[in-house]
Short mmCIF file of C-alpha atoms in Angstrom, two decimals:
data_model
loop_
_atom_site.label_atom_id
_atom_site.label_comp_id
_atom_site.label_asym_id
_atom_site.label_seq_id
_atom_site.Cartn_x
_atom_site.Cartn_y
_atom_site.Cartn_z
CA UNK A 1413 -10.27 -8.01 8.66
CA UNK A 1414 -6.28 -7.44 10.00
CA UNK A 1415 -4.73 -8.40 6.96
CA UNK A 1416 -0.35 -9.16 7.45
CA UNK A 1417 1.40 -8.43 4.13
CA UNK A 1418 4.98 -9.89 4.48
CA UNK A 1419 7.28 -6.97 4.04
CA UNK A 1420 10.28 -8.63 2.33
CA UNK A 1421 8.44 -9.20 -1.02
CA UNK A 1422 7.14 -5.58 -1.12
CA UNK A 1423 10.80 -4.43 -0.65
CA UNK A 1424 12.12 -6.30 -3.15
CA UNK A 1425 10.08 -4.67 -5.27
CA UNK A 1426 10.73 -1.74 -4.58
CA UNK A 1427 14.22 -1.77 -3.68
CA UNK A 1428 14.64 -0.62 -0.06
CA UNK A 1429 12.82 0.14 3.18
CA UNK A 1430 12.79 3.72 2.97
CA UNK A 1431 12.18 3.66 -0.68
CA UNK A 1432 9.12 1.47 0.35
CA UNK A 1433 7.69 3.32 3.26
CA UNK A 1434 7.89 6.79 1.03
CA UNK A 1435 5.86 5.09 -1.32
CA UNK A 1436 3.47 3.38 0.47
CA UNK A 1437 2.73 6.45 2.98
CA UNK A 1438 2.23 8.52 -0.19
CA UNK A 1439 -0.58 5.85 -1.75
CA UNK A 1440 -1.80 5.71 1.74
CA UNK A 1441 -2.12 9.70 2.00
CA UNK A 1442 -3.78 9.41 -1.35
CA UNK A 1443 -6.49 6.77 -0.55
CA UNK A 1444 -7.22 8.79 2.50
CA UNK A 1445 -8.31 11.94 0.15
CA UNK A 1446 -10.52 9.98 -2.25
CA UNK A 1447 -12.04 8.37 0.76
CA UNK A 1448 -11.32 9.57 4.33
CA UNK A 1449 -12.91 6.45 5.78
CA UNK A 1450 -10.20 4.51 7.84
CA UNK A 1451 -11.28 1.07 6.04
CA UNK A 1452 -11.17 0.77 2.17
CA UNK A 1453 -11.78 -1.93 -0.28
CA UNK A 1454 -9.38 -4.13 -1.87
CA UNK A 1455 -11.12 -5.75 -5.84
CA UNK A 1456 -12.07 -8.81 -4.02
CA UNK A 1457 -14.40 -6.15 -1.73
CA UNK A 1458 -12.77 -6.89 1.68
CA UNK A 1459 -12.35 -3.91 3.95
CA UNK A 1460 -8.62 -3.53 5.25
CA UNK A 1461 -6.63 -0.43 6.15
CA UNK A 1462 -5.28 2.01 4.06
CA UNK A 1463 -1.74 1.51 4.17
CA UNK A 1464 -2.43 -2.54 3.89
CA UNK A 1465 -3.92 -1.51 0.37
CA UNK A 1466 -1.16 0.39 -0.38
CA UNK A 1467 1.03 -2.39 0.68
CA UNK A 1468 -0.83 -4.98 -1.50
CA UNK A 1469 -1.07 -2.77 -4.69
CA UNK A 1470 2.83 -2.10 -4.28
CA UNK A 1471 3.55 -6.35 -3.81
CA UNK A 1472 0.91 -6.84 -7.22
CA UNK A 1473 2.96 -4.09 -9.06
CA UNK A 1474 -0.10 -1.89 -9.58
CA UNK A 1475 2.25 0.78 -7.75
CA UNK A 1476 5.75 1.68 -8.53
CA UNK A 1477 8.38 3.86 -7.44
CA UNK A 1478 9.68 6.67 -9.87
CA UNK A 1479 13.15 5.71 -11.08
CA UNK A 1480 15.37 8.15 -12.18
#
């Protein structure tokens, strides 16, 4: 169920750590008020934590930072 998501390809993404932390605690935050379970569902229907889904939908590019 403990799903590692390699942190270097998220960043990358993104563009720093700090820019990637603020991001993923705020998809985090907002998974927690749709569903304040502390497992969700990825699409393939395995349970992980919240911030691990956050963390996967940022590396896919589902989530983005705003840029100014």
């Amino acid at each position: 169920m403990a799903k590692r998501i390699p942190l270097e390809p998220v960043v990358e993404k993104v563009g720093n750590y700090y820019e990637t932390v603020h991001v993923a605690a705020k998809r985090a935050r907002h998974l927690y008020t749709v569903d304040s379970y502390t497992f969700g569902k990825d699409e393939k229907g395995e349970e992980h934590k919240k911030t691990v889904i956050a963390l996967m939908e940022i590396s896919e590019g589902k989530i983005c930072p705003k840029r100014d």
